[in-house]
Amino acid sequence: MNTDMIACMQNVMGCFVQYIYLGKYSKCAMLFSQDKDVCLNLPEKQLYVKGFSSVSKVFCEMEERYQMGEMPAEIFILNSKAYRTYKNRGKGMWEAFTFKYSCHMNNKDLEAVPSFYRFDCDFIVEDHQVKILRMDGYMAVNWLPWKCRLEKNIVERQCLMWDDLKEINGEEFVQIEQLVSRKAHTWESREGDALTFVPIPVAPVIQVYESDQAKGQWLVMGFDISRNMEGSGVVAIRQIGLMKVSFIKKNNEWMIQDDEFFAREVFEPRKVREASPRQHWRPPAPRLPGSPSAEDIFAIESLMPEWTDRLKVGRLQEFVPKYMSQAKDELFFWLGEDEQRIKTGYDQVLKDCLRMDSNYKNNRYKTPIIHSAMAPLIEISEDGTLAYAQWLDQCCTDTSQMTGDYTFPFPAMMNLCKYQHVFRKENGTWKLLKFTWNVWASLGNIYTDPRAWKGWVSYEDVPWPMPFEEYKKISCNLSQSMVK
């Protein structure tokens, strides 16, 4: 595993998403290879182009349309990332919650359309820089529009613009990203049952200057959760923006020097159905001595999409034998807060996964069960045999299976959750030993029309592959009629 290349791949993808967020589409072209086989495949936009000049032209046209108000603003909240490298090539996979809205309407009357997206990318090292050789992007699901307004406190000059990405060491990338993830997992100061602002940082771009100075910028999806004005309940206000962070290295250890969050999109408040003390998230993994290796961190991060993708399509029975510990009596599996849901031992865990697979197969419309893994926080024991890992999760699924009501569109049930796992290295490979997932706030109508309790407005029968499993063949077949 080439950890330096994986760090650069993440920077490139983070840069791509941040450019789109700021409407700087033309800058995206410089992230692509100048190889004659470079390819951009976006079926949703009816785009399939090859060659650097064609890719560059498409992005310039997008920026022109965006500036003229003919193209909506786009936000990609990346999650569930996985990577592979071989020689000077790499593969990266990201899923994303997306929002689109017309950016030339009244700032107080915007309607953002949420959806779910997937990126599969090939990378290549070109002139000592990592570039995108091929990008496939596919939209799977739309939900009902969600009202939002634009704040005016974010301007281009306040943000970092990455005109020249520098190479970065994988070890330093991991150390810095873990600092920001820990901040997200611990940003939970409370008084009684009151919750405060919880940021979920995604799409990092990290650059080291000199030997002891670094800067980074993250796209942030935050939730401001607090008592409503009447004091009779809890409401959640989603905010999206950019977080700029500066770092300094002291005694060979990176530290956060300063950070600032610029919110641009502020969404309509939604009532939190449940936010009881038992559902508050668990504390972050404790700091352990030593510095975890980037190779271990990236390997563990890449395991989460193996779970989330199989969960979408009812194939969890494949995950248990392949990615869970072979010490079968030690397996621990707990979904939610109900202690009756605790399963121990290989047979019980597999049985519970088969039950969840059956629920999906009995779903008439095969809507995906969408979970996400964001803000990875991973601590590894000093002997390198155990890893304590956490991710923040925004999950969304339909309620048809519970209600028996298959009237389209379905209600969309959304939870804000936390994964907390223990991995053990067995014969040189990380295996999942303890699996824990719990809800800390349930926002049942966050993707729905609160008057009708409806949510899913469309669903394409996407044959979701597992990470790196023949995605391009699927995507290309959908795009043959779109070749320019």
Short mmCIF file of C-alpha atoms in Angstrom, two decimals:
data_model
loop_
_atom_site.label_atom_id
_atom_site.label_comp_id
_atom_site.label_asym_id
_atom_site.label_seq_id
_atom_site.Cartn_x
_atom_site.Cartn_y
_atom_site.Cartn_z
CA MET A 1 0.00 0.00 0.00
CA ASN A 2 1.39 3.38 -1.07
CA THR A 3 0.23 5.59 1.81
CA ASP A 4 1.72 8.77 0.35
CA MET A 5 -0.30 8.24 -2.82
CA ILE A 6 -3.50 7.58 -0.85
CA ALA A 7 -2.99 10.84 1.07
CA CYS A 8 -2.58 12.69 -2.24
CA MET A 9 -5.66 10.94 -3.68
CA GLN A 10 -7.71 12.22 -0.75
CA ASN A 11 -6.33 15.73 -1.24
CA VAL A 12 -7.23 15.66 -4.93
CA MET A 13 -10.79 14.47 -4.23
CA GLY A 14 -11.19 16.98 -1.40
CA CYS A 15 -10.00 19.72 -3.71
CA PHE A 16 -12.45 18.59 -6.41
CA VAL A 17 -15.42 18.74 -4.01
CA GLN A 18 -14.38 22.08 -2.52
CA TYR A 19 -13.97 23.66 -5.98
CA ILE A 20 -17.49 22.51 -6.92
CA TYR A 21 -18.85 23.85 -3.63
CA LEU A 22 -17.38 27.28 -4.46
CA GLY A 23 -18.56 27.14 -8.09
CA LYS A 24 -14.97 27.00 -9.41
CA TYR A 25 -15.61 24.22 -11.93
CA SER A 26 -12.85 25.29 -14.31
CA LYS A 27 -10.23 24.63 -11.61
CA CYS A 28 -11.37 21.00 -11.43
CA ALA A 29 -9.84 20.30 -14.85
CA MET A 30 -6.31 20.75 -13.50
CA LEU A 31 -6.90 17.82 -11.13
CA PHE A 32 -7.22 15.47 -14.12
CA SER A 33 -4.45 13.72 -16.01
CA GLN A 34 -3.40 14.94 -19.45
CA ASP A 35 -3.24 11.33 -20.61
CA LYS A 36 -5.20 10.67 -23.80
CA ASP A 37 -7.32 8.09 -21.98
CA VAL A 38 -8.51 10.44 -19.23
CA CYS A 39 -12.26 10.05 -18.82
CA LEU A 40 -15.16 11.79 -17.10
CA ASN A 41 -18.37 9.76 -16.84
CA LEU A 42 -21.38 11.43 -15.16
CA PRO A 43 -24.59 9.77 -16.41
CA GLU A 44 -26.80 12.05 -14.31
CA LYS A 45 -25.50 15.02 -16.32
CA GLN A 46 -25.50 12.98 -19.56
CA LEU A 47 -21.74 13.35 -19.78
CA TYR A 48 -19.23 10.86 -21.08
CA VAL A 49 -16.09 12.56 -22.39
CA LYS A 50 -12.53 11.40 -23.04
CA GLY A 51 -9.31 13.36 -23.47
CA PHE A 52 -8.01 16.24 -21.37
CA SER A 53 -9.15 18.99 -23.73
CA SER A 54 -12.72 17.63 -23.72
CA VAL A 55 -12.75 17.25 -19.93
CA SER A 56 -11.40 20.78 -19.51
CA LYS A 57 -13.99 22.17 -21.92
CA VAL A 58 -16.84 20.49 -20.02
CA PHE A 59 -15.77 22.01 -16.70
CA CYS A 60 -15.41 25.48 -18.24
CA GLU A 61 -18.91 25.16 -19.70
CA MET A 62 -20.23 24.11 -16.29
CA GLU A 63 -18.75 27.19 -14.66
CA GLU A 64 -20.25 29.46 -17.30
CA ARG A 65 -23.69 27.89 -16.82
CA TYR A 66 -23.33 28.14 -13.04
CA GLN A 67 -22.46 31.84 -13.23
CA MET A 68 -25.43 32.48 -15.54
CA GLY A 69 -27.80 30.71 -13.15
CA GLU A 70 -28.46 27.85 -15.58
CA MET A 71 -26.83 25.24 -13.34
CA PRO A 72 -27.62 24.63 -9.65
CA ALA A 73 -25.13 24.88 -6.82
CA GLU A 74 -23.89 21.43 -5.82
CA ILE A 75 -22.67 20.10 -2.49
CA PHE A 76 -21.07 16.66 -2.05
CA ILE A 77 -20.76 15.42 1.55
CA LEU A 78 -18.24 12.62 1.01
CA ASN A 79 -18.32 9.50 3.18
CA SER A 80 -17.45 5.79 3.32
CA LYS A 81 -14.12 6.11 1.54
CA ALA A 82 -11.92 3.23 0.42
CA TYR A 83 -8.66 3.00 -1.53
CA ARG A 84 -6.33 0.65 -3.38
CA THR A 85 -2.88 1.32 -4.87
CA TYR A 86 -0.54 -0.58 -7.17
CA LYS A 87 2.71 0.80 -8.60
CA ASN A 88 1.93 4.34 -9.82
CA ARG A 89 -1.82 3.75 -10.02
CA GLY A 90 -4.57 4.03 -7.44
CA LYS A 91 -8.31 3.55 -7.04
CA GLY A 92 -10.57 5.50 -4.73
CA MET A 93 -14.24 5.16 -3.87
CA TRP A 94 -16.40 7.73 -2.11
CA GLU A 95 -20.11 7.91 -1.47
CA ALA A 96 -21.81 11.23 -0.85
CA PHE A 97 -24.96 12.89 0.40
CA THR A 98 -25.60 15.68 -2.07
CA PHE A 99 -27.66 18.86 -2.15
CA LYS A 100 -28.58 20.93 -5.20
CA TYR A 101 -30.33 24.27 -5.34
CA SER A 102 -30.66 27.22 -7.68
CA CYS A 103 -28.09 29.77 -6.51
CA HIS A 104 -29.78 32.78 -8.10
CA MET A 105 -33.03 32.72 -6.18
CA ASN A 106 -33.99 34.76 -3.14
CA ASN A 107 -31.51 33.71 -0.46
CA LYS A 108 -34.35 33.03 1.98
CA ASP A 109 -36.48 30.88 -0.32
CA LEU A 110 -34.12 28.21 -1.56
CA GLU A 111 -35.13 24.59 -1.94
CA ALA A 112 -32.26 22.13 -1.77
CA VAL A 113 -32.87 18.70 -3.30
CA PRO A 114 -31.06 15.99 -1.32
CA SER A 115 -29.78 12.88 -3.06
CA PHE A 116 -27.23 10.09 -2.67
CA TYR A 117 -24.20 9.76 -4.93
CA ARG A 118 -21.22 7.53 -5.59
CA PHE A 119 -17.79 8.31 -7.05
CA ASP A 120 -15.33 5.71 -8.34
CA CYS A 121 -11.99 7.15 -9.46
CA ASP A 122 -8.77 5.90 -11.03
CA PHE A 123 -5.62 7.89 -10.23
CA ILE A 124 -2.18 8.03 -11.79
CA VAL A 125 1.13 9.63 -10.80
CA GLU A 126 2.03 12.14 -13.52
CA ASP A 127 5.07 14.43 -13.26
CA HIS A 128 5.34 13.64 -9.52
CA GLN A 129 1.70 14.64 -8.94
CA VAL A 130 -1.34 12.45 -8.37
CA LYS A 131 -4.02 13.09 -10.99
CA ILE A 132 -7.46 11.68 -11.77
CA LEU A 133 -7.31 9.35 -14.76
CA ARG A 134 -10.97 8.42 -14.73
CA MET A 135 -13.98 9.56 -12.71
CA ASP A 136 -17.34 7.77 -12.64
CA GLY A 137 -20.17 9.41 -10.72
CA TYR A 138 -23.67 8.09 -10.34
CA MET A 139 -26.75 9.39 -8.51
CA ALA A 140 -28.98 6.76 -6.93
CA VAL A 141 -31.72 8.38 -4.86
CA ASN A 142 -33.62 11.66 -4.61
CA TRP A 143 -35.60 12.92 -1.64
CA LEU A 144 -38.09 15.76 -1.31
CA PRO A 145 -36.69 19.32 -1.36
CA TRP A 146 -35.63 20.88 1.90
CA LYS A 147 -35.86 24.63 2.47
CA CYS A 148 -32.67 26.51 3.25
CA ARG A 149 -31.21 30.00 3.21
CA LEU A 150 -27.75 31.33 2.43
CA GLU A 151 -25.61 33.09 5.00
CA LYS A 152 -23.42 35.94 3.77
CA ASN A 153 -20.46 35.31 6.04
CA ILE A 154 -18.63 33.05 3.62
CA VAL A 155 -16.71 34.71 0.83
CA GLU A 156 -14.05 33.39 -1.45
CA ARG A 157 -11.23 35.36 0.10
CA GLN A 158 -11.90 33.74 3.48
CA CYS A 159 -11.37 30.24 2.06
CA LEU A 160 -8.20 28.46 1.10
CA MET A 161 -7.88 28.04 -2.67
CA TRP A 162 -5.66 25.14 -3.67
CA ASP A 163 -4.04 26.33 -6.90
CA ASP A 164 -0.98 24.10 -6.54
CA LEU A 165 -1.34 20.91 -4.52
CA LYS A 166 1.92 19.76 -2.97
CA GLU A 167 2.89 16.19 -2.21
CA ILE A 168 2.14 15.12 1.36
CA ASN A 169 3.50 12.32 3.49
CA GLY A 170 0.86 9.74 4.37
CA GLU A 171 1.91 9.64 8.02
CA GLU A 172 1.52 13.40 8.43
CA PHE A 173 -1.82 13.38 6.60
CA VAL A 174 -3.17 10.77 9.01
CA GLN A 175 -1.90 12.58 12.13
CA ILE A 176 -3.53 15.83 11.05
CA GLU A 177 -6.82 14.32 9.89
CA GLN A 178 -7.14 12.39 13.16
CA LEU A 179 -6.83 15.66 15.11
CA VAL A 180 -9.80 17.15 13.27
CA SER A 181 -11.83 13.93 13.56
CA ARG A 182 -11.24 13.86 17.33
CA LYS A 183 -12.47 17.45 17.53
CA ALA A 184 -15.67 16.39 15.77
CA HIS A 185 -16.21 13.43 18.08
CA THR A 186 -15.70 15.53 21.21
CA TRP A 187 -17.58 18.69 20.17
CA GLU A 188 -20.48 17.92 22.48
CA SER A 189 -20.48 20.37 25.42
CA ARG A 190 -23.86 20.14 27.14
CA GLU A 191 -25.88 21.49 30.00
CA GLY A 192 -28.37 18.86 31.11
CA ASP A 193 -30.04 17.36 28.05
CA ALA A 194 -29.19 20.28 25.74
CA LEU A 195 -27.11 19.40 22.68
CA THR A 196 -24.88 21.85 20.86
CA PHE A 197 -23.30 22.21 17.45
CA VAL A 198 -21.80 18.97 16.12
CA PRO A 199 -19.63 19.36 12.99
CA ILE A 200 -18.95 16.44 10.67
CA PRO A 201 -15.80 17.21 8.64
CA VAL A 202 -15.38 15.56 5.22
CA ALA A 203 -13.36 16.02 2.02
CA PRO A 204 -10.07 17.16 3.62
CA VAL A 205 -7.33 19.04 1.82
CA ILE A 206 -4.14 19.19 3.91
CA GLN A 207 -0.90 20.93 3.00
CA VAL A 208 2.33 21.04 5.02
CA TYR A 209 4.50 24.15 4.78
CA GLU A 210 8.08 24.17 6.03
CA SER A 211 8.47 21.35 8.54
CA ASP A 212 6.31 22.55 11.40
CA GLN A 213 3.41 24.46 9.79
CA ALA A 214 0.35 23.05 8.05
CA LYS A 215 -3.03 24.22 6.83
CA GLY A 216 -6.15 22.28 6.04
CA GLN A 217 -9.68 22.86 4.87
CA TRP A 218 -12.71 20.60 5.27
CA LEU A 219 -16.23 20.71 3.94
CA VAL A 220 -18.40 20.48 7.05
CA MET A 221 -21.96 19.31 7.56
CA GLY A 222 -22.94 20.42 11.04
CA PHE A 223 -26.01 19.91 13.19
CA ASP A 224 -27.06 22.55 15.69
CA ILE A 225 -29.27 20.58 18.07
CA SER A 226 -30.96 22.42 20.92
CA ARG A 227 -34.21 23.05 22.78
CA ASN A 228 -36.82 24.87 20.75
CA MET A 229 -38.00 28.34 21.72
CA GLU A 230 -40.96 26.99 23.71
CA GLY A 231 -38.76 24.52 25.57
CA SER A 232 -41.14 21.71 24.67
CA GLY A 233 -38.82 19.74 22.42
CA VAL A 234 -35.54 19.52 20.55
CA VAL A 235 -34.86 20.83 17.05
CA ALA A 236 -31.99 20.28 14.61
CA ILE A 237 -30.66 22.89 12.20
CA ARG A 238 -28.30 21.57 9.55
CA GLN A 239 -25.51 23.91 8.44
CA ILE A 240 -23.01 23.37 5.64
CA GLY A 241 -19.83 25.33 5.06
CA LEU A 242 -16.04 25.22 5.08
CA MET A 243 -13.77 24.82 8.08
CA LYS A 244 -10.27 26.26 7.80
CA VAL A 245 -7.66 24.91 10.25
CA SER A 246 -4.02 25.80 10.90
CA PHE A 247 -1.61 23.39 12.59
CA ILE A 248 1.77 23.61 14.27
CA LYS A 249 4.21 20.82 15.12
CA LYS A 250 5.72 20.84 18.60
CA ASN A 251 7.90 18.10 20.06
CA ASN A 252 7.36 16.11 16.86
CA GLU A 253 3.57 16.15 17.32
CA TRP A 254 0.99 18.06 15.29
CA MET A 255 -1.42 20.31 17.18
CA ILE A 256 -4.37 22.48 16.12
CA GLN A 257 -3.33 26.11 16.29
CA ASP A 258 -6.51 27.79 15.08
CA ASP A 259 -9.76 26.88 13.33
CA GLU A 260 -12.68 28.78 11.83
CA PHE A 261 -15.98 27.55 10.40
CA PHE A 262 -17.79 29.52 7.70
CA ALA A 263 -21.41 28.41 7.29
CA ARG A 264 -23.10 29.17 3.99
CA GLU A 265 -26.21 26.97 3.84
CA VAL A 266 -28.55 26.95 6.83
CA PHE A 267 -31.47 24.53 6.53
CA GLU A 268 -34.99 24.74 7.88
CA PRO A 269 -35.22 23.47 11.50
CA ARG A 270 -36.64 20.00 11.94
CA LYS A 271 -37.98 18.43 15.09
CA VAL A 272 -35.83 15.77 16.72
CA ARG A 273 -38.07 12.82 17.47
CA GLU A 274 -35.70 11.28 20.00
CA ALA A 275 -32.62 12.60 21.80
CA SER A 276 -32.71 10.92 25.20
CA PRO A 277 -29.65 10.60 27.44
CA ARG A 278 -29.36 6.90 26.51
CA GLN A 279 -29.01 7.90 22.89
CA HIS A 280 -26.22 10.43 23.40
CA TRP A 281 -23.15 9.27 21.63
CA ARG A 282 -20.42 7.41 23.42
CA PRO A 283 -17.18 9.24 24.24
CA PRO A 284 -14.37 9.21 21.67
CA ALA A 285 -11.75 6.50 21.65
CA PRO A 286 -9.03 7.31 24.23
CA ARG A 287 -5.67 8.55 23.04
CA LEU A 288 -3.13 5.73 22.98
CA PRO A 289 0.67 6.08 23.15
CA GLY A 290 2.62 6.09 19.94
CA SER A 291 1.62 7.11 16.42
CA PRO A 292 -0.54 4.72 14.39
CA SER A 293 0.81 3.91 10.96
CA ALA A 294 -0.92 5.39 7.93
CA GLU A 295 -1.07 1.94 6.36
CA ASP A 296 -3.11 0.58 9.28
CA ILE A 297 -5.40 3.63 9.34
CA PHE A 298 -6.13 3.47 5.60
CA ALA A 299 -6.66 -0.31 5.71
CA ILE A 300 -9.23 0.02 8.52
CA GLU A 301 -10.98 2.97 6.86
CA SER A 302 -11.37 0.91 3.68
CA LEU A 303 -13.25 -1.81 5.57
CA MET A 304 -16.28 0.34 6.38
CA PRO A 305 -17.63 0.57 2.80
CA GLU A 306 -17.49 -3.23 2.71
CA TRP A 307 -20.17 -3.10 5.42
CA THR A 308 -22.22 -0.11 4.25
CA ASP A 309 -22.41 -1.29 0.62
CA ARG A 310 -23.50 -4.80 1.57
CA LEU A 311 -26.07 -3.34 3.94
CA LYS A 312 -27.62 -1.39 1.03
CA VAL A 313 -28.37 -4.50 -0.99
CA GLY A 314 -28.94 -7.27 1.57
CA ARG A 315 -25.57 -9.02 1.31
CA LEU A 316 -24.32 -8.84 4.91
CA GLN A 317 -23.96 -12.62 5.07
CA GLU A 318 -20.87 -12.13 2.87
CA PHE A 319 -19.32 -9.64 5.30
CA VAL A 320 -19.28 -11.88 8.39
CA PRO A 321 -16.95 -14.67 7.14
CA LYS A 322 -14.74 -12.34 5.11
CA TYR A 323 -14.17 -9.38 7.43
CA MET A 324 -15.02 -10.50 10.95
CA SER A 325 -12.61 -12.17 13.36
CA GLN A 326 -12.00 -15.89 13.09
CA ALA A 327 -11.97 -16.07 16.90
CA LYS A 328 -15.63 -16.91 16.56
CA ASP A 329 -16.57 -17.12 20.22
CA GLU A 330 -15.27 -13.58 20.86
CA LEU A 331 -17.40 -11.80 18.25
CA PHE A 332 -19.62 -9.04 19.65
CA PHE A 333 -22.39 -7.35 17.67
CA TRP A 334 -24.70 -4.62 19.01
CA LEU A 335 -27.06 -2.44 17.00
CA GLY A 336 -28.79 0.34 18.93
CA GLU A 337 -29.33 0.79 22.65
CA ASP A 338 -31.57 -2.20 23.34
CA GLU A 339 -29.52 -4.84 25.15
CA GLN A 340 -31.73 -7.52 23.62
CA ARG A 341 -30.04 -6.70 20.31
CA ILE A 342 -26.62 -7.78 21.60
CA LYS A 343 -25.33 -10.82 19.73
CA THR A 344 -22.22 -12.75 20.72
CA GLY A 345 -20.46 -15.56 18.92
CA TYR A 346 -20.12 -16.20 15.20
CA ASP A 347 -23.38 -18.11 14.73
CA GLN A 348 -25.53 -15.47 16.45
CA VAL A 349 -23.88 -12.61 14.55
CA LEU A 350 -24.35 -14.36 11.21
CA LYS A 351 -27.98 -15.12 12.08
CA ASP A 352 -28.68 -11.45 12.84
CA CYS A 353 -27.06 -10.37 9.55
CA LEU A 354 -29.17 -12.92 7.67
CA ARG A 355 -32.25 -11.43 9.34
CA MET A 356 -31.31 -7.96 8.07
CA ASP A 357 -30.65 -9.37 4.58
CA SER A 358 -34.12 -10.93 4.64
CA ASN A 359 -35.69 -7.58 5.54
CA TYR A 360 -34.11 -6.05 2.45
CA LYS A 361 -35.18 -8.91 0.17
CA ASN A 362 -38.77 -8.58 1.41
CA ASN A 363 -38.78 -4.86 0.59
CA ARG A 364 -40.99 -4.55 -2.48
CA TYR A 365 -39.05 -1.70 -4.08
CA LYS A 366 -35.55 -2.69 -2.89
CA THR A 367 -34.78 0.81 -1.65
CA PRO A 368 -31.25 0.89 -0.23
CA ILE A 369 -30.53 1.06 3.48
CA ILE A 370 -28.14 4.00 3.43
CA HIS A 371 -25.50 4.32 6.12
CA SER A 372 -22.38 6.47 5.97
CA ALA A 373 -18.99 6.51 7.67
CA MET A 374 -17.61 10.01 8.27
CA ALA A 375 -14.91 11.64 10.45
CA PRO A 376 -12.88 8.44 11.05
CA LEU A 377 -11.17 8.38 14.46
CA ILE A 378 -8.83 5.41 14.87
CA GLU A 379 -6.47 4.61 17.72
CA ILE A 380 -4.12 1.62 17.54
CA SER A 381 -2.54 -0.18 20.50
CA GLU A 382 1.20 0.20 21.03
CA ASP A 383 1.84 -3.41 20.00
CA GLY A 384 -0.12 -2.85 16.77
CA THR A 385 -2.61 -5.69 17.31
CA LEU A 386 -5.81 -3.86 18.33
CA ALA A 387 -7.55 -0.84 16.83
CA TYR A 388 -10.34 1.23 18.37
CA ALA A 389 -12.28 2.96 15.60
CA GLN A 390 -15.23 5.35 15.43
CA TRP A 391 -17.19 6.99 12.63
CA LEU A 392 -20.09 9.42 12.61
CA ASP A 393 -23.05 8.17 10.60
CA GLN A 394 -26.00 9.86 8.96
CA CYS A 395 -28.33 7.02 7.99
CA CYS A 396 -31.48 7.15 5.93
CA THR A 397 -33.89 4.39 5.03
CA ASP A 398 -37.56 4.00 4.19
CA THR A 399 -40.20 2.92 6.69
CA SER A 400 -42.28 0.75 4.36
CA GLN A 401 -41.04 -2.48 5.91
CA MET A 402 -42.12 -1.39 9.38
CA THR A 403 -45.46 0.13 8.37
CA GLY A 404 -46.44 -2.19 5.53
CA ASP A 405 -47.41 0.90 3.51
CA TYR A 406 -45.81 0.65 0.06
CA THR A 407 -47.48 3.78 -1.31
CA PHE A 408 -44.86 5.71 -3.26
CA PRO A 409 -43.12 7.94 -2.19
CA PHE A 410 -41.99 6.30 1.02
CA PRO A 411 -41.40 8.07 4.31
CA ALA A 412 -37.67 8.53 4.86
CA MET A 413 -36.42 7.85 8.35
CA MET A 414 -33.14 9.53 9.28
CA ASN A 415 -30.88 9.05 12.30
CA LEU A 416 -27.62 10.64 13.42
CA CYS A 417 -25.52 7.80 14.74
CA LYS A 418 -22.08 6.60 15.74
CA TYR A 419 -20.12 3.48 14.87
CA GLN A 420 -17.70 2.27 17.55
CA HIS A 421 -15.68 -0.83 16.64
CA VAL A 422 -12.71 -2.87 17.79
CA PHE A 423 -10.50 -4.50 15.16
CA ARG A 424 -7.80 -7.09 15.71
CA LYS A 425 -4.93 -7.92 13.39
CA GLU A 426 -5.04 -11.63 12.57
CA ASN A 427 -2.37 -13.12 10.29
CA GLY A 428 -1.45 -9.60 9.14
CA THR A 429 -5.03 -8.59 8.25
CA TRP A 430 -7.40 -6.36 10.23
CA LYS A 431 -10.59 -8.18 11.27
CA LEU A 432 -13.65 -6.79 13.03
CA LEU A 433 -13.89 -8.15 16.58
CA LYS A 434 -16.53 -5.91 18.21
CA PHE A 435 -19.22 -4.03 16.26
CA THR A 436 -21.28 -1.33 17.97
CA TRP A 437 -23.70 1.16 16.40
CA ASN A 438 -25.94 3.51 18.34
CA VAL A 439 -28.32 6.37 17.59
CA TRP A 440 -27.79 9.68 19.36
CA ALA A 441 -30.55 11.66 17.65
CA SER A 442 -33.46 10.52 15.50
CA LEU A 443 -34.69 13.09 12.97
CA GLY A 444 -37.49 11.12 11.39
CA ASN A 445 -38.77 13.79 9.03
CA ILE A 446 -35.54 15.45 8.01
CA TYR A 447 -35.81 14.25 4.40
CA THR A 448 -39.60 14.32 4.23
CA ASP A 449 -42.57 16.58 3.82
CA PRO A 450 -43.70 17.02 7.45
CA ARG A 451 -47.30 17.58 6.32
CA ALA A 452 -47.59 14.25 4.53
CA TRP A 453 -44.73 12.29 6.09
CA LYS A 454 -43.45 11.35 2.67
CA GLY A 455 -39.83 11.07 1.71
CA TRP A 456 -38.52 9.13 -1.29
CA VAL A 457 -39.52 10.81 -4.53
CA SER A 458 -37.60 8.55 -6.88
CA TYR A 459 -35.37 5.53 -6.80
CA GLU A 460 -33.42 4.07 -9.68
CA ASP A 461 -32.70 0.34 -9.56
CA VAL A 462 -28.97 0.84 -9.12
CA PRO A 463 -27.07 -2.47 -9.09
CA TRP A 464 -24.83 -1.33 -6.23
CA PRO A 465 -21.47 -3.12 -6.46
CA MET A 466 -19.13 -3.72 -3.58
CA PRO A 467 -16.07 -1.43 -3.44
CA PHE A 468 -14.04 -1.73 -6.65
CA GLU A 469 -16.29 -4.49 -8.02
CA GLU A 470 -16.89 -3.88 -11.72
CA TYR A 471 -18.42 -0.44 -11.17
CA LYS A 472 -17.13 0.97 -14.44
CA LYS A 473 -18.83 -1.68 -16.57
CA ILE A 474 -22.16 -0.78 -15.00
CA SER A 475 -21.56 2.94 -15.34
CA CYS A 476 -20.27 2.70 -18.92
CA ASN A 477 -23.24 0.64 -20.06
CA LEU A 478 -25.52 3.38 -18.78
CA SER A 479 -23.57 6.02 -20.67
CA GLN A 480 -22.94 4.63 -24.15
CA SER A 481 -25.61 6.82 -25.69
CA MET A 482 -24.08 9.90 -24.07
CA VAL A 483 -20.64 9.82 -25.70
CA LYS A 484 -19.75 13.20 -27.16
#
